[in-house]
PDB file of C-alpha atoms in Angstrom:
ATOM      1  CA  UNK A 258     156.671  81.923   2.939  1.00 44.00           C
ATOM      2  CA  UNK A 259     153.547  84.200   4.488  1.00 52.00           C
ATOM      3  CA  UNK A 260     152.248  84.247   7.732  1.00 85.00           C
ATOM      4  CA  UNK A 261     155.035  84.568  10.173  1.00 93.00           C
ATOM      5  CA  UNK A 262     154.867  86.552  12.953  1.00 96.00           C
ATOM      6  CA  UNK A 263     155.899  89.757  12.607  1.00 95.00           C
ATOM      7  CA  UNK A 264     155.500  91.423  16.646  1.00 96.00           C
ATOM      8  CA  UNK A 265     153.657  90.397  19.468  1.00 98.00           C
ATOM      9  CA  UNK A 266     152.507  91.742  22.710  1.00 98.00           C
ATOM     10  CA  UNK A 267     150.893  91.012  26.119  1.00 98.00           C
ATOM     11  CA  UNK A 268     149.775  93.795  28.301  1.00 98.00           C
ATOM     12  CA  UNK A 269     147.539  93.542  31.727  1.00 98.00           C
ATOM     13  CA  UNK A 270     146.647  96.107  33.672  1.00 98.00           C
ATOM     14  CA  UNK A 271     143.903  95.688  36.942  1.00 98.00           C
ATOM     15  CA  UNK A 272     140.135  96.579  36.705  1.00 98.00           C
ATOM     16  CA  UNK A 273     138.391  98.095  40.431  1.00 98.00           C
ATOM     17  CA  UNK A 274     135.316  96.064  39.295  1.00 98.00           C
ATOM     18  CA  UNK A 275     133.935  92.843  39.489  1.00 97.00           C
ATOM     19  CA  UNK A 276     134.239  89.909  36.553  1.00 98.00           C
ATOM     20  CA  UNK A 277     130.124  90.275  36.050  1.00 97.00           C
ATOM     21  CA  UNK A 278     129.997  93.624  35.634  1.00 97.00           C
ATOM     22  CA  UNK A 279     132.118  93.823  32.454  1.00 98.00           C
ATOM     23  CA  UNK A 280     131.143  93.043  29.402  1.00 98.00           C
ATOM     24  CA  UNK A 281     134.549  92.951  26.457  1.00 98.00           C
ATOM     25  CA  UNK A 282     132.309  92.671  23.486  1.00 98.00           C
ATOM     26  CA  UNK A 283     129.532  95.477  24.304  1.00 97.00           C
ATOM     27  CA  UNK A 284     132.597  97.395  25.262  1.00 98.00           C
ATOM     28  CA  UNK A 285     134.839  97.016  22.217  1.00 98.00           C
ATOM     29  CA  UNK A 286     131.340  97.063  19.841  1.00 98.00           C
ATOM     30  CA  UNK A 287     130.092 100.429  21.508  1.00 97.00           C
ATOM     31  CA  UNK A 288     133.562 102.259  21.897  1.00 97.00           C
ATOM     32  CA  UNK A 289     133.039 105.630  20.292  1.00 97.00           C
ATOM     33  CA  UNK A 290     135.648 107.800  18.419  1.00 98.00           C
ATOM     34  CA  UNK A 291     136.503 110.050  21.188  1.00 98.00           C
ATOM     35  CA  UNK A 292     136.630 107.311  24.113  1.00 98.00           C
ATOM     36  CA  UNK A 293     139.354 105.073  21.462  1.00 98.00           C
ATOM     37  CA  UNK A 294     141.427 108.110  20.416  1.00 98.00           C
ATOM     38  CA  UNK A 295     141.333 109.093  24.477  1.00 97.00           C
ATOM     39  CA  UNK A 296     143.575 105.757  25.131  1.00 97.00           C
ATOM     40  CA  UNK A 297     146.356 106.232  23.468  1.00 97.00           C
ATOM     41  CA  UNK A 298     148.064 109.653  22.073  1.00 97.00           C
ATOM     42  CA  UNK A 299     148.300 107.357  18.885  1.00 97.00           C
ATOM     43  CA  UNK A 300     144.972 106.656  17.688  1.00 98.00           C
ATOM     44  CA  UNK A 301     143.356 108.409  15.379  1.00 98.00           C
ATOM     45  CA  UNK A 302     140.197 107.085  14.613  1.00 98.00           C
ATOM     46  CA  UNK A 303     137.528 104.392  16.182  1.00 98.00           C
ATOM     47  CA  UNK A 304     134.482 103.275  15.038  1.00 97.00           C
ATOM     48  CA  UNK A 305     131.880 100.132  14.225  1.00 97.00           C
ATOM     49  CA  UNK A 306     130.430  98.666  11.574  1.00 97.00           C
ATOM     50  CA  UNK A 307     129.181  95.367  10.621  1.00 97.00           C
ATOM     51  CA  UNK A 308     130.343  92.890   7.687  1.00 96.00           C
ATOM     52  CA  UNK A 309     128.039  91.924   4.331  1.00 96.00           C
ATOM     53  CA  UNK A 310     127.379  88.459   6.370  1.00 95.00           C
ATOM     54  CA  UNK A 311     126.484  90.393   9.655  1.00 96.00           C
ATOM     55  CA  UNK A 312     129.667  90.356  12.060  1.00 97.00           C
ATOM     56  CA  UNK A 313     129.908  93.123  13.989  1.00 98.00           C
ATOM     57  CA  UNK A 314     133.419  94.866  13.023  1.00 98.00           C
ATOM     58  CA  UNK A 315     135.514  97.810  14.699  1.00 98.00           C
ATOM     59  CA  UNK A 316     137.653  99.844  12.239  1.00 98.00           C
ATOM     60  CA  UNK A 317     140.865 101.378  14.112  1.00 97.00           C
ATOM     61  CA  UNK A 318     143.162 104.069  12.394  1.00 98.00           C
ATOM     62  CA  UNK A 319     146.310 104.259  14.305  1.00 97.00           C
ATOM     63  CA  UNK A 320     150.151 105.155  14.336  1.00 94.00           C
ATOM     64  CA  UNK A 321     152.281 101.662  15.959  1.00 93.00           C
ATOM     65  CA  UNK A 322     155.351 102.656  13.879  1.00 88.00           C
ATOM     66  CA  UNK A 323     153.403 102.790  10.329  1.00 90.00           C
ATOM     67  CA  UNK A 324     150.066 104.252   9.643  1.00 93.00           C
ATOM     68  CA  UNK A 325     147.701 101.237  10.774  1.00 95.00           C
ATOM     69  CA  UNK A 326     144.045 101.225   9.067  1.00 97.00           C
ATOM     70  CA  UNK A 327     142.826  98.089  11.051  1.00 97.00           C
ATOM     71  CA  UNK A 328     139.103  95.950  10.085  1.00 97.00           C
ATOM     72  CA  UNK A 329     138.338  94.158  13.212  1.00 98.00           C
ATOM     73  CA  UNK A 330     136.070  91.272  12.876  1.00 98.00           C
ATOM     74  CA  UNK A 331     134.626  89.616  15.782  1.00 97.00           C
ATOM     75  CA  UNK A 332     135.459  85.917  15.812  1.00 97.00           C
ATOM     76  CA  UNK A 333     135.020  84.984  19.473  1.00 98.00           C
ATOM     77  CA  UNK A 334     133.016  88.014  21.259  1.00 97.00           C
ATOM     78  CA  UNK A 335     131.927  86.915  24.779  1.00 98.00           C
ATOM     79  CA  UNK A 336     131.357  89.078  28.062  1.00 97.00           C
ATOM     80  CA  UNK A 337     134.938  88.271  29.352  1.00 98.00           C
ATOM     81  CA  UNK A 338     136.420  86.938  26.175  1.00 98.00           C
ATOM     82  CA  UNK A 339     137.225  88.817  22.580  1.00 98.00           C
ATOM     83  CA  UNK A 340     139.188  87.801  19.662  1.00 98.00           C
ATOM     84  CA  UNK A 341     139.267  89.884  17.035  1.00 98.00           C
ATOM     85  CA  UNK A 342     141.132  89.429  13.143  1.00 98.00           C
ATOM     86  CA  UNK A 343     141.714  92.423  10.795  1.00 97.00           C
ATOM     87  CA  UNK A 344     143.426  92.310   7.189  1.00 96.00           C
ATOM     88  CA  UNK A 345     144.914  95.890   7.931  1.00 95.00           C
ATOM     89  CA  UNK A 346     146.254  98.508   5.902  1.00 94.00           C
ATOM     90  CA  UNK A 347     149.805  98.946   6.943  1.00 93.00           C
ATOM     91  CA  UNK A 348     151.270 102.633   5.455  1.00 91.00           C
ATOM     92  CA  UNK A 349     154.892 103.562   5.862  1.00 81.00           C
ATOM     93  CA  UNK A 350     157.303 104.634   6.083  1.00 72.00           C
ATOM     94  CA  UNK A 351     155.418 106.716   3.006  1.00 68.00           C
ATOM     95  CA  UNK A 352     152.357 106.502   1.578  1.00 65.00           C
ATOM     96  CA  UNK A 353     153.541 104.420  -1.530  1.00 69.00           C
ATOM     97  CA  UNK A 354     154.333 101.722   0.936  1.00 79.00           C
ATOM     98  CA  UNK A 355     151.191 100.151   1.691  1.00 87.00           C
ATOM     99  CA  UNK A 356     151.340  96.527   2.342  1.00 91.00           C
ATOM    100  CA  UNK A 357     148.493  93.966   4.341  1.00 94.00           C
ATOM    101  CA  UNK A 358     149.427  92.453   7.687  1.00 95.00           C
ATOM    102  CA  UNK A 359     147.146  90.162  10.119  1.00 96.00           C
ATOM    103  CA  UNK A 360     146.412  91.453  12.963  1.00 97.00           C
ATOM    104  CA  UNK A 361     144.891  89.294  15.933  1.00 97.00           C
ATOM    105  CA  UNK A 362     143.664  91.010  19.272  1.00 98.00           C
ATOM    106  CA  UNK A 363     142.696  89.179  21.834  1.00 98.00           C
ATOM    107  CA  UNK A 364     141.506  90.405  25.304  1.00 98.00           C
ATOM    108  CA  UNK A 365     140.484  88.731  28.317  1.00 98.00           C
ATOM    109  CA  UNK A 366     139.056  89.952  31.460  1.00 98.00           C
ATOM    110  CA  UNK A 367     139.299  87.370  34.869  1.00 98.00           C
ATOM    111  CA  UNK A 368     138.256  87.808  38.246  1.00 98.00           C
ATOM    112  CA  UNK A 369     141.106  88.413  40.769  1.00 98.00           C
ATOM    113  CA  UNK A 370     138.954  88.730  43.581  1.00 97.00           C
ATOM    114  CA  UNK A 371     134.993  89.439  44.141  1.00 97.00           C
ATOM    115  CA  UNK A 372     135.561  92.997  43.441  1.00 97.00           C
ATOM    116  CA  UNK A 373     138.763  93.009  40.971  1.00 98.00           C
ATOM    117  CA  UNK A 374     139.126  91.725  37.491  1.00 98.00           C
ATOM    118  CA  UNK A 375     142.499  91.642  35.616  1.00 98.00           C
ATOM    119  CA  UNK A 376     142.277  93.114  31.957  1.00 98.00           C
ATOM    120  CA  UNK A 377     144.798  90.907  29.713  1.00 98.00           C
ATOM    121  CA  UNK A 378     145.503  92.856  25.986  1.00 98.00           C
ATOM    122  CA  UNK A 379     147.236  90.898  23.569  1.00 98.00           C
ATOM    123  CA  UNK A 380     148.165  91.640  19.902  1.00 98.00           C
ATOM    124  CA  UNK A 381     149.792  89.335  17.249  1.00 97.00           C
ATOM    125  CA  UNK A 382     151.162  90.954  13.774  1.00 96.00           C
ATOM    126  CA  UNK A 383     151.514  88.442  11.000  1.00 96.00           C
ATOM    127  CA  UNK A 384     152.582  88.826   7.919  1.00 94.00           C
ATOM    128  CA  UNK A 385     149.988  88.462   5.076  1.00 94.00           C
ATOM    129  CA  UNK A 386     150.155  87.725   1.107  1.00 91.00           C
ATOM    130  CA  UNK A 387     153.018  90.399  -0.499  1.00 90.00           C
ATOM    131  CA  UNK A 388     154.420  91.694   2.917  1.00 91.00           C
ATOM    132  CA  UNK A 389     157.846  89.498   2.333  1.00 90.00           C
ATOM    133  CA  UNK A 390     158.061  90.599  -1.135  1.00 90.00           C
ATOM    134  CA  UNK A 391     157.666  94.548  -0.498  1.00 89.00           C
ATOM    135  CA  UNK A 392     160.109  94.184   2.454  1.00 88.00           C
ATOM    136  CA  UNK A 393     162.539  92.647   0.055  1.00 89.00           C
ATOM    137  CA  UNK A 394     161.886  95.005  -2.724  1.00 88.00           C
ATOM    138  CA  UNK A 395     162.635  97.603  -0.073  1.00 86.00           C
ATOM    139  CA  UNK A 396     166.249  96.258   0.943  1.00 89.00           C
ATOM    140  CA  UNK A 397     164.803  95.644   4.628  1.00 88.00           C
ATOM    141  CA  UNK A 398     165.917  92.154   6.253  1.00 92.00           C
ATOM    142  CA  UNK A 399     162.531  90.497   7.495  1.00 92.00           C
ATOM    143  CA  UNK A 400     164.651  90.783  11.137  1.00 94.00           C
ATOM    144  CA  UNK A 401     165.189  94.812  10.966  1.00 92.00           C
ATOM    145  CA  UNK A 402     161.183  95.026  10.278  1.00 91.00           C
ATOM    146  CA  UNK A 403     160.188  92.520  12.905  1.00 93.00           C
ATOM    147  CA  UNK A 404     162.521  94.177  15.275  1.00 94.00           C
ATOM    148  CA  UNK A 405     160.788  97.771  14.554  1.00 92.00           C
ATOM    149  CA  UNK A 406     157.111  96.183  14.781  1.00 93.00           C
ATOM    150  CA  UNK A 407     158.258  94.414  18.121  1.00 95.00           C
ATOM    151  CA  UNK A 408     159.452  97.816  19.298  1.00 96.00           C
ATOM    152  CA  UNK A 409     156.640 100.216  18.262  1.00 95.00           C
ATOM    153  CA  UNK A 410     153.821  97.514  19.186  1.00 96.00           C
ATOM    154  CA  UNK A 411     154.909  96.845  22.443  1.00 97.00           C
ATOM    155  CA  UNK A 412     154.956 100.425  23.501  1.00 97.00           C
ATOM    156  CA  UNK A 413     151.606 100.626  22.415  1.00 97.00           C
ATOM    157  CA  UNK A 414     150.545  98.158  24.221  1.00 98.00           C
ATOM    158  CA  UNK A 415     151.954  99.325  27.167  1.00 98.00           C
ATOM    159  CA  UNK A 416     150.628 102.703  26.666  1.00 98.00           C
ATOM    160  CA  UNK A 417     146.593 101.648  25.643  1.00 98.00           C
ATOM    161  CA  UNK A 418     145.802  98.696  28.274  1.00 98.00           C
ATOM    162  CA  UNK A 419     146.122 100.959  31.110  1.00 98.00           C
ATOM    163  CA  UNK A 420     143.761 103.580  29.455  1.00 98.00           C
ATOM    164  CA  UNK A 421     141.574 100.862  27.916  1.00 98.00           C
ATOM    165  CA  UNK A 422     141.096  99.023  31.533  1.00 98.00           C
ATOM    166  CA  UNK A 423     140.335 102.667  32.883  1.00 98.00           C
ATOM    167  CA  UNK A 424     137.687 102.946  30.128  1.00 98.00           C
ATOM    168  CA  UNK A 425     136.219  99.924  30.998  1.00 98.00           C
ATOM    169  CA  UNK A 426     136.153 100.152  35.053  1.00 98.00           C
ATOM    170  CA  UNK A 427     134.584 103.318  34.222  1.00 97.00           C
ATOM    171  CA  UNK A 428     131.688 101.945  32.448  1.00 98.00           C
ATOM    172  CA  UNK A 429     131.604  99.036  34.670  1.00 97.00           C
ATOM    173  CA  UNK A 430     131.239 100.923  38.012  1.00 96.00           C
ATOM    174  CA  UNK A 431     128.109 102.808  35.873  1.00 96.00           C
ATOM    175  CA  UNK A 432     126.306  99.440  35.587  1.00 94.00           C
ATOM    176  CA  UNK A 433     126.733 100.031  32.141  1.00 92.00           C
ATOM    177  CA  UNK A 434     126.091  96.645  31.337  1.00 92.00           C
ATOM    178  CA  UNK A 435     123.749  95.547  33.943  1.00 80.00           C
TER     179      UNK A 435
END
């Protein structure tokens, strides 16, 4: 069997800006390098890219437990609505142990009041095509590895929706996106 869920997280943090003054997509399309590895003390590397058919993609290289090389592609990008799907790279706990897992992240922004939006992060790990079969070759109970991923993914959540609602009130309050 593929395509269980492996971890999954939900993170919201509060935005001093109002609902039309953010815009998700611009701001996950437009991060740069420094501004992603600034919101969390465990990412490496941010940057865009588009597909061969023309989506706009953002590649993420990160530590949530393994090594995470994550390709991003925009299926639902909207001013107060993203939802994103990467085939990443999952490398660990050494770097013969690369396997694929699906990553979804979704974030939504919604007016509290006229002035204060609430920033909603969530992440879903599945498991993709030869996941099950590496864990097993390893010895590791799907459980165990769930249990890690759970672990390690929800502290990064914790730790990056904060920091990623900062970077967006930031740019909001600069009429960054009109």
């Amino acid at each position: 069997m593929t395509d269980r869920v492996l971890a999954e997280s939900v993170s919201e943090a509060i935005i001093q800006a109002p609902l039309p003054a953010i815009d998700l997509a611009e701001w996950v399309f437009t991060l740069t390098d420094s501004e992603y590895q600034a919101c969390s003390k465990n990412h490496i590397a941010g940057a865009t890219t588009l597909t061969p058919e023309g989506k706009r993609m953002s590649v993420n290289v990160e530590q949530v437990g393994n090594l995470m090389v994550q390709h991003y592609v925009e299926d639902i990008a909207e001013r107060s609505h993203c939802r994103l799907v990467s085939l990443s790279d999952s490398i660990g706990p050494d770097i013969g142990a690369r396997v694929k897992l699906t990553v979804i992240w979704e974030f939504t922004a919604e007016a509290v009041d006229t002035g204060t939006t609430r920033f909603i992060n969530r992440v879903e790990v599945r498991t993709a095509p030869g996941y099950l079969e590496a864990l097993e070759g390893r010895g590791v109970p799907f459980a165990v590895a769930s249990e890690a991923a759970q672990k390690a993914l929800s502290a990064h959540n914790a730790e990056e929706t904060p920091l990623f609602a900062r970077d967006i009130e930031r740019k909001a309050r600069a009429d960054r996106w009109g």
